[in-house]
Amino acid sequence: MASLAELTTLQNEALSLIADADDVDALEAARIEWLGRKAGRITALLRSIKSVPADERAEFGEAVNALKALVTEHLARRQSELESGRTKRTSVDVTMPGRRLRLGRIHPIARATREMVEIFGRLGFACVEGPEVEDEWHNFVGLNIPPAHPARDPLDNYYLSDNVLLRSQTSTVQIRIMETQPPPVRVVAPGRVYRPDTVDAGHSNMFHQLEGLWVEEGVTFADLKSVLTTFARAFIGREARTRFLPSYFPFTEPSAEFYFSCLLCGGSGCPACKRTGWMEVGGCGMVDPNVFEAVGYDPEKVTGFAFGFGIDRSAMLKYGIKDIRLLFANDVRFLRQF
Ligand code: DAH
C-alpha cells in the first residue's frame, strides 16, 4: 500500500503531467495513465483500498478518492483550455511591448554629496561622519563659542535637554575627529544640521552641510584657497572662479566667507546672483589656536584650515531647483527628474 506521503508525490506528478499536456492527444494519454480503467495508476490505488488493514482503510480510502477527484477536475479544466485555445502558451501576445521597469533615482542631495565627497577624495580628504544629537562641548565649547555667544541662544537651537541638542553645524565633527586622532587630519564631513528657522523657499529647519578640515605642519591660507578653487573648478566647471571676503567665526582666525562665480550665469550677473556674478557658498578660515588647545593639539606645531558650506543650496544652484522644500517633500514627480 502507498503511504499518504507517497500519494502527495503521485499527485504532484499527475498534475504536472496534465499541465504540460500541449494538445488533446497528450491529455488523453495522461488520463489513461492515471485513470485508465485497466491499468490506470489511480485505478490501481482504488482497487488496493480493500486490502488495507481495517483501522487504516477509511483514511486511505478518503485520500485516494480525493486524489481521483482532483485529477479528474484538472483533466477537465485542461481539456476545456486546450479546446478553446486558451492555453498558457498561446495566451502570451508576443507582439505586446514589454513592461518597463522604472529605475529608482539618486536624490539630488545625495547626488551632490557624493560628487563633493568624490572631488575632495581626489584631493586627499577622507570622508567621516558625526552624530546629529550632540553635546554643548562639541557644538560650541570646543569650537571656541563662549556661553554668551548669540549662536547658543536656546531659541536658535533645538535643545533636547540642558546639555544636549540637535547639532546646528557640522563643525562638531572637527572636534570629534581631532579628539580621536593625532595630526595630520584631512577630512570632509557631510551631514544634517538643525536650526529652528521658519521654513520658506530658501530656508529649512533641517538642512545639510559639508565640513572640511586639514591640519598638518605648515598648512597655510594659500592651501585653503587652492583647495576650494580646485573644488569649484571640478564642481562647477573649469571656468569657475572663487572670491574670499574677510569675516568672523569663533573657531577660525582669520576667517572668510567664500564665494563661487555664479553657477547659473558664469559671473556676468543674473537674478540668481542678484546681478553680482558671485554666490556666497560658505565660511572658512585658519583653525583658531583655542580650538587646537581644546582637542589637545599643539598650536605651535600644527596649523590648519576649515571650511563649511550648505549642500542643499549648492545642489539647488547646480540643478536649478528654486524651492528648498521640494528637496524634502518626497514627491516622486519631482524626484524622477534627476
Ligand atoms: N559652521 C559654520 C556655519 O554653520 C560654517 C563654517 C564657517 C564652517 C567657517 C567652518 C568654518 O569650518 O571654518 O555657519
Short mmCIF file of C-alpha atoms and ligand atoms in Angstrom, two decimals:
data_model
loop_
_atom_site.label_atom_id
_atom_site.label_comp_id
_atom_site.label_asym_id
_atom_site.label_seq_id
_atom_site.Cartn_x
_atom_site.Cartn_y
_atom_site.Cartn_z
CA MET A 1 0.00 0.00 0.00
CA ALA A 2 1.13 3.56 -0.76
CA SER A 3 1.68 5.87 2.21
CA LEU A 4 -0.08 9.25 2.43
CA ALA A 5 3.23 10.98 1.66
CA GLU A 6 3.58 8.88 -1.46
CA LEU A 7 0.09 9.93 -2.50
CA THR A 8 1.22 13.56 -2.40
CA THR A 9 4.18 12.77 -4.63
CA LEU A 10 1.89 10.98 -7.05
CA GLN A 11 -0.50 13.92 -7.01
CA ASN A 12 2.29 16.35 -7.98
CA GLU A 13 3.39 14.05 -10.75
CA ALA A 14 -0.12 13.69 -12.16
CA LEU A 15 -0.92 17.41 -12.03
CA SER A 16 2.28 18.50 -13.73
CA LEU A 17 1.76 15.93 -16.47
CA ILE A 18 -1.70 17.37 -17.06
CA ALA A 19 -0.49 20.97 -17.01
CA ASP A 20 2.26 20.11 -19.51
CA ALA A 21 -0.12 18.43 -21.98
CA ASP A 22 0.12 20.53 -25.14
CA ASP A 23 -2.76 19.01 -27.09
CA VAL A 24 -5.78 16.82 -26.55
CA ASP A 25 -3.85 13.65 -27.51
CA ALA A 26 -1.26 14.23 -24.81
CA LEU A 27 -4.03 14.95 -22.33
CA GLU A 28 -5.85 11.71 -23.26
CA ALA A 29 -2.61 9.80 -22.73
CA ALA A 30 -2.32 11.36 -19.29
CA ARG A 31 -5.89 10.39 -18.48
CA ILE A 32 -5.24 6.79 -19.46
CA GLU A 33 -2.03 6.66 -17.46
CA TRP A 34 -3.77 7.81 -14.28
CA LEU A 35 -7.44 6.98 -14.54
CA GLY A 36 -7.48 4.26 -17.28
CA ARG A 37 -9.98 1.52 -16.49
CA LYS A 38 -7.50 -1.31 -16.81
CA ALA A 39 -4.05 -0.04 -15.85
CA GLY A 40 -4.58 3.49 -14.52
CA ARG A 41 -2.33 4.25 -11.54
CA ILE A 42 -5.13 5.78 -9.51
CA THR A 43 -7.45 2.99 -10.59
CA ALA A 44 -4.96 0.53 -9.10
CA LEU A 45 -4.86 2.52 -5.87
CA LEU A 46 -8.64 2.43 -5.63
CA ARG A 47 -8.55 -1.32 -6.06
CA SER A 48 -6.00 -1.67 -3.30
CA ILE A 49 -8.24 0.00 -0.70
CA LYS A 50 -9.99 -3.19 0.21
CA SER A 51 -6.73 -4.90 1.14
CA VAL A 52 -5.68 -2.11 3.55
CA PRO A 53 -5.89 -3.10 7.25
CA ALA A 54 -9.31 -2.20 8.61
CA ASP A 55 -8.12 0.52 11.01
CA GLU A 56 -6.35 2.47 8.22
CA ARG A 57 -8.81 1.81 5.45
CA ALA A 58 -11.12 4.79 5.92
CA GLU A 59 -8.32 7.35 5.94
CA PHE A 60 -6.52 5.80 2.99
CA GLY A 61 -9.71 5.42 1.00
CA GLU A 62 -10.62 9.04 1.57
CA ALA A 63 -7.17 10.22 0.43
CA VAL A 64 -7.22 8.13 -2.75
CA ASN A 65 -10.74 9.29 -3.62
CA ALA A 66 -9.72 12.91 -3.06
CA LEU A 67 -6.77 12.36 -5.37
CA LYS A 68 -9.03 10.91 -8.03
CA ALA A 69 -11.44 13.86 -7.75
CA LEU A 70 -8.59 16.39 -8.02
CA VAL A 71 -7.03 14.71 -11.05
CA THR A 72 -10.43 14.43 -12.73
CA GLU A 73 -11.05 18.12 -12.18
CA HIS A 74 -7.64 19.12 -13.60
CA LEU A 75 -8.15 16.89 -16.63
CA ALA A 76 -11.48 18.58 -17.34
CA ARG A 77 -10.11 22.08 -16.92
CA ARG A 78 -7.12 21.43 -19.14
CA GLN A 79 -9.40 19.84 -21.71
CA SER A 80 -11.52 22.97 -21.98
CA GLU A 81 -8.41 25.19 -22.07
CA LEU A 82 -7.00 23.20 -24.98
CA GLU A 83 -10.32 23.20 -26.84
CA SER A 84 -10.83 26.94 -26.53
CA GLY A 85 -7.22 27.70 -27.48
CA ARG A 86 -6.69 29.49 -24.18
CA THR A 87 -3.59 27.54 -23.33
CA LYS A 88 -0.93 29.12 -21.17
CA ARG A 89 1.46 29.26 -24.04
CA THR A 90 -0.78 30.78 -26.68
CA SER A 91 -2.24 33.38 -24.29
CA VAL A 92 1.01 35.37 -24.38
CA ASP A 93 0.81 38.07 -27.02
CA VAL A 94 4.41 38.28 -28.16
CA THR A 95 3.69 41.45 -30.14
CA MET A 96 2.87 43.43 -26.98
CA PRO A 97 5.52 45.93 -25.90
CA GLY A 98 7.41 44.83 -22.79
CA ARG A 99 6.58 46.25 -19.39
CA ARG A 100 9.01 48.97 -18.48
CA LEU A 101 10.71 48.76 -15.09
CA ARG A 102 11.13 52.15 -13.53
CA LEU A 103 14.58 52.52 -12.04
CA GLY A 104 14.96 54.39 -8.77
CA ARG A 105 16.92 57.64 -8.76
CA ILE A 106 19.59 59.09 -6.54
CA HIS A 107 18.13 62.00 -4.54
CA PRO A 108 19.62 65.36 -5.65
CA ILE A 109 21.10 65.94 -2.17
CA ALA A 110 22.72 62.50 -2.16
CA ARG A 111 23.98 63.14 -5.69
CA ALA A 112 25.51 66.47 -4.77
CA THR A 113 27.02 65.00 -1.58
CA ARG A 114 28.56 62.07 -3.41
CA GLU A 115 30.02 64.34 -6.04
CA MET A 116 31.51 66.69 -3.44
CA VAL A 117 32.94 63.86 -1.37
CA GLU A 118 34.40 62.33 -4.52
CA ILE A 119 36.09 65.59 -5.56
CA PHE A 120 37.57 66.14 -2.10
CA GLY A 121 38.58 62.49 -2.08
CA ARG A 122 40.76 63.17 -5.11
CA LEU A 123 42.38 65.96 -3.09
CA GLY A 124 43.23 63.52 -0.31
CA PHE A 125 40.29 64.18 2.04
CA ALA A 126 38.77 61.19 3.82
CA CYS A 127 35.02 61.21 4.45
CA VAL A 128 33.88 60.98 8.09
CA GLU A 129 30.61 61.40 9.94
CA GLY A 130 29.46 62.55 13.35
CA PRO A 131 26.26 62.23 15.40
CA GLU A 132 23.27 64.52 14.83
CA VAL A 133 22.48 64.59 18.56
CA GLU A 134 25.34 66.47 20.17
CA ASP A 135 26.50 67.93 23.46
CA GLU A 136 27.43 71.58 24.01
CA TRP A 137 31.11 70.72 24.12
CA HIS A 138 31.24 69.55 20.51
CA ASN A 139 28.69 72.03 19.15
CA PHE A 140 30.02 75.13 20.94
CA VAL A 141 32.64 74.98 23.69
CA GLY A 142 35.34 73.08 21.81
CA LEU A 143 34.74 75.39 18.86
CA ASN A 144 35.60 78.45 20.95
CA ILE A 145 31.98 79.66 21.05
CA PRO A 146 31.53 81.23 24.53
CA PRO A 147 28.32 80.88 26.61
CA ALA A 148 27.11 84.41 25.81
CA HIS A 149 27.50 83.98 22.03
CA PRO A 150 24.21 84.52 20.15
CA ALA A 151 24.67 81.20 18.30
CA ARG A 152 24.00 79.46 21.64
CA ASP A 153 20.63 81.13 22.20
CA PRO A 154 18.17 78.39 23.20
CA LEU A 155 15.66 79.92 20.77
CA ASP A 156 18.06 79.42 17.87
CA ASN A 157 18.77 75.77 18.63
CA TYR A 158 16.87 72.54 19.15
CA TYR A 159 17.83 71.69 22.72
CA LEU A 160 16.76 68.23 23.85
CA SER A 161 17.91 68.77 27.43
CA ASP A 162 20.34 71.04 29.32
CA ASN A 163 23.49 69.93 27.61
CA VAL A 164 22.14 68.06 24.60
CA LEU A 165 20.93 69.47 21.27
CA LEU A 166 20.46 68.61 17.61
CA ARG A 167 23.70 69.87 16.09
CA SER A 168 23.40 73.27 14.44
CA GLN A 169 26.53 72.84 12.31
CA THR A 170 28.81 70.06 11.07
CA SER A 171 31.79 71.88 12.65
CA THR A 172 31.13 69.50 15.57
CA VAL A 173 32.92 66.82 13.56
CA GLN A 174 36.12 68.89 13.58
CA ILE A 175 36.26 68.48 17.35
CA ARG A 176 35.27 64.82 17.26
CA ILE A 177 37.87 63.82 14.71
CA MET A 178 40.73 65.75 16.34
CA GLU A 179 39.82 64.27 19.73
CA THR A 180 40.22 60.78 18.37
CA GLN A 181 43.35 61.03 16.23
CA PRO A 182 46.66 62.90 16.21
CA PRO A 183 47.58 65.16 13.26
CA PRO A 184 47.73 65.08 10.29
CA VAL A 185 43.98 65.26 9.63
CA ARG A 186 42.43 65.79 6.21
CA VAL A 187 38.69 65.09 6.23
CA VAL A 188 35.33 66.21 4.93
CA ALA A 189 32.18 65.54 6.96
CA PRO A 190 28.79 65.76 5.24
CA GLY A 191 25.57 65.55 7.23
CA ARG A 192 22.33 67.00 8.52
CA VAL A 193 22.10 70.04 10.76
CA TYR A 194 19.11 71.58 12.54
CA ARG A 195 18.04 75.16 13.27
CA PRO A 196 14.57 76.41 14.24
CA ASP A 197 14.23 78.66 11.17
CA THR A 198 10.86 79.44 9.64
CA VAL A 199 10.51 77.25 6.58
CA ASP A 200 10.21 79.03 3.22
CA ALA A 201 11.57 78.66 -0.32
CA GLY A 202 15.11 79.33 0.84
CA HIS A 203 15.09 78.01 4.42
CA SER A 204 14.51 74.68 6.07
CA ASN A 205 14.85 73.82 9.75
CA MET A 206 16.83 70.75 8.70
CA PHE A 207 19.45 71.04 6.01
CA HIS A 208 22.83 69.62 5.01
CA GLN A 209 26.35 70.90 5.38
CA LEU A 210 29.72 69.72 4.24
CA GLU A 211 32.55 70.45 6.64
CA GLY A 212 36.23 70.32 5.69
CA LEU A 213 39.32 70.23 7.86
CA TRP A 214 43.00 69.97 7.02
CA VAL A 215 45.52 70.08 9.88
CA GLU A 216 49.21 69.44 9.43
CA GLU A 217 52.54 71.16 9.91
CA GLY A 218 52.83 74.10 7.53
CA VAL A 219 49.26 74.32 6.17
CA THR A 220 48.55 77.91 5.07
CA PHE A 221 45.74 80.12 3.81
CA ALA A 222 47.18 79.60 0.32
CA ASP A 223 46.36 75.88 0.68
CA LEU A 224 42.83 76.80 1.71
CA LYS A 225 42.36 78.97 -1.39
CA SER A 226 43.89 76.39 -3.64
CA VAL A 227 41.74 73.53 -2.31
CA LEU A 228 38.47 75.47 -2.56
CA THR A 229 39.33 76.84 -6.00
CA THR A 230 40.24 73.37 -7.26
CA PHE A 231 36.95 72.11 -5.82
CA ALA A 232 34.96 74.88 -7.53
CA ARG A 233 36.51 74.08 -10.90
CA ALA A 234 35.65 70.41 -10.53
CA PHE A 235 32.13 71.01 -9.19
CA ILE A 236 31.03 73.88 -11.42
CA GLY A 237 33.36 73.84 -14.40
CA ARG A 238 36.88 74.79 -15.41
CA GLU A 239 35.97 78.44 -15.81
CA ALA A 240 34.79 78.76 -12.17
CA ARG A 241 36.37 81.48 -10.02
CA THR A 242 36.45 81.97 -6.24
CA ARG A 243 36.43 85.03 -4.00
CA PHE A 244 37.26 85.32 -0.28
CA LEU A 245 35.92 88.19 1.85
CA PRO A 246 37.08 88.81 5.44
CA SER A 247 34.56 87.60 8.02
CA TYR A 248 34.35 86.32 11.57
CA PHE A 249 33.85 82.86 13.05
CA PRO A 250 34.82 81.98 16.63
CA PHE A 251 36.68 78.83 15.55
CA THR A 252 38.82 80.34 12.78
CA GLU A 253 41.29 83.21 12.71
CA PRO A 254 41.48 84.77 10.20
CA SER A 255 38.05 83.89 8.82
CA ALA A 256 36.47 84.43 5.43
CA GLU A 257 33.27 83.98 3.53
CA PHE A 258 33.92 82.31 0.24
CA TYR A 259 32.07 82.87 -2.99
CA PHE A 260 31.98 80.97 -6.26
CA SER A 261 31.32 82.69 -9.57
CA CYS A 262 27.59 82.28 -10.23
CA LEU A 263 26.73 78.74 -11.29
CA LEU A 264 23.92 79.98 -13.50
CA CYS A 265 25.36 82.97 -15.39
CA GLY A 266 29.05 82.17 -15.01
CA GLY A 267 29.75 85.58 -13.45
CA SER A 268 28.14 88.02 -15.86
CA GLY A 269 25.28 88.78 -13.47
CA CYS A 270 21.74 87.38 -13.31
CA PRO A 271 18.76 87.42 -10.93
CA ALA A 272 20.03 84.32 -9.09
CA CYS A 273 23.23 86.10 -8.01
CA LYS A 274 21.47 89.46 -7.63
CA ARG A 275 23.49 90.68 -10.62
CA THR A 276 26.76 90.47 -8.70
CA GLY A 277 28.14 87.46 -10.60
CA TRP A 278 29.02 85.84 -7.25
CA MET A 279 27.30 83.39 -4.96
CA GLU A 280 28.11 83.03 -1.29
CA VAL A 281 28.92 79.40 -0.66
CA GLY A 282 30.13 79.13 2.93
CA GLY A 283 32.56 80.08 5.66
CA CYS A 284 36.19 79.17 6.11
CA GLY A 285 39.40 80.17 7.81
CA MET A 286 42.53 79.09 9.64
CA VAL A 287 41.74 76.95 12.69
CA ASP A 288 41.86 79.11 15.86
CA PRO A 289 44.64 78.11 18.32
CA ASN A 290 41.99 77.83 21.06
CA VAL A 291 40.34 75.01 19.10
CA PHE A 292 43.67 73.16 18.85
CA GLU A 293 44.14 73.56 22.61
CA ALA A 294 40.61 72.24 23.27
CA VAL A 295 41.42 68.99 21.47
CA GLY A 296 44.98 68.67 22.77
CA TYR A 297 46.82 69.63 19.56
CA ASP A 298 49.91 71.87 19.86
CA PRO A 299 49.12 75.18 18.10
CA GLU A 300 52.84 75.93 17.98
CA LYS A 301 53.39 72.84 15.88
CA VAL A 302 50.45 72.44 13.55
CA THR A 303 48.30 74.79 11.54
CA GLY A 304 45.16 74.05 9.61
CA PHE A 305 42.17 75.37 7.76
CA ALA A 306 38.48 74.58 8.00
CA PHE A 307 35.50 75.34 5.80
CA GLY A 308 31.81 74.61 5.85
CA PHE A 309 29.02 75.08 3.34
CA GLY A 310 25.44 74.17 2.58
CA ILE A 311 24.94 71.11 0.40
CA ASP A 312 21.26 71.84 -0.27
CA ARG A 313 21.99 75.31 -1.61
CA SER A 314 24.77 74.02 -3.82
CA ALA A 315 22.51 71.25 -5.15
CA MET A 316 19.74 73.79 -5.80
CA LEU A 317 22.09 76.04 -7.74
CA LYS A 318 23.64 73.21 -9.68
CA TYR A 319 20.37 71.52 -10.66
CA GLY A 320 18.28 74.70 -10.96
CA ILE A 321 15.89 73.96 -8.05
CA LYS A 322 14.05 77.08 -6.90
CA ASP A 323 12.43 75.92 -3.63
CA ILE A 324 14.31 74.02 -0.90
CA ARG A 325 11.04 72.42 0.28
CA LEU A 326 10.95 70.36 -2.92
CA LEU A 327 14.04 68.56 -1.69
CA PHE A 328 12.23 67.23 1.37
CA ALA A 329 8.69 66.73 0.05
CA ASN A 330 9.36 63.17 -1.13
CA ASP A 331 7.30 63.75 -4.26
CA VAL A 332 8.29 61.28 -6.98
CA ARG A 333 7.04 63.61 -9.72
CA PHE A 334 9.83 65.98 -8.67
CA LEU A 335 12.47 63.39 -7.81
CA ARG A 336 12.02 61.48 -11.07
CA GLN A 337 13.60 64.38 -12.98
CA PHE A 338 17.05 63.72 -11.60
N1 DAH B 1 29.81 76.24 10.88
C1 DAH B 1 29.58 77.46 10.13
C2 DAH B 1 28.09 77.64 9.96
O1 DAH B 1 27.34 76.77 10.21
C3 DAH B 1 30.23 77.35 8.78
C4 DAH B 1 31.72 77.38 8.90
C5 DAH B 1 32.40 78.59 8.88
C6 DAH B 1 32.44 76.23 8.99
C7 DAH B 1 33.78 78.64 8.98
C8 DAH B 1 33.81 76.25 9.09
C9 DAH B 1 34.48 77.47 9.06
O2 DAH B 1 34.57 75.15 9.19
O3 DAH B 1 35.83 77.50 9.15
O4 DAH B 1 27.67 78.71 9.56
#
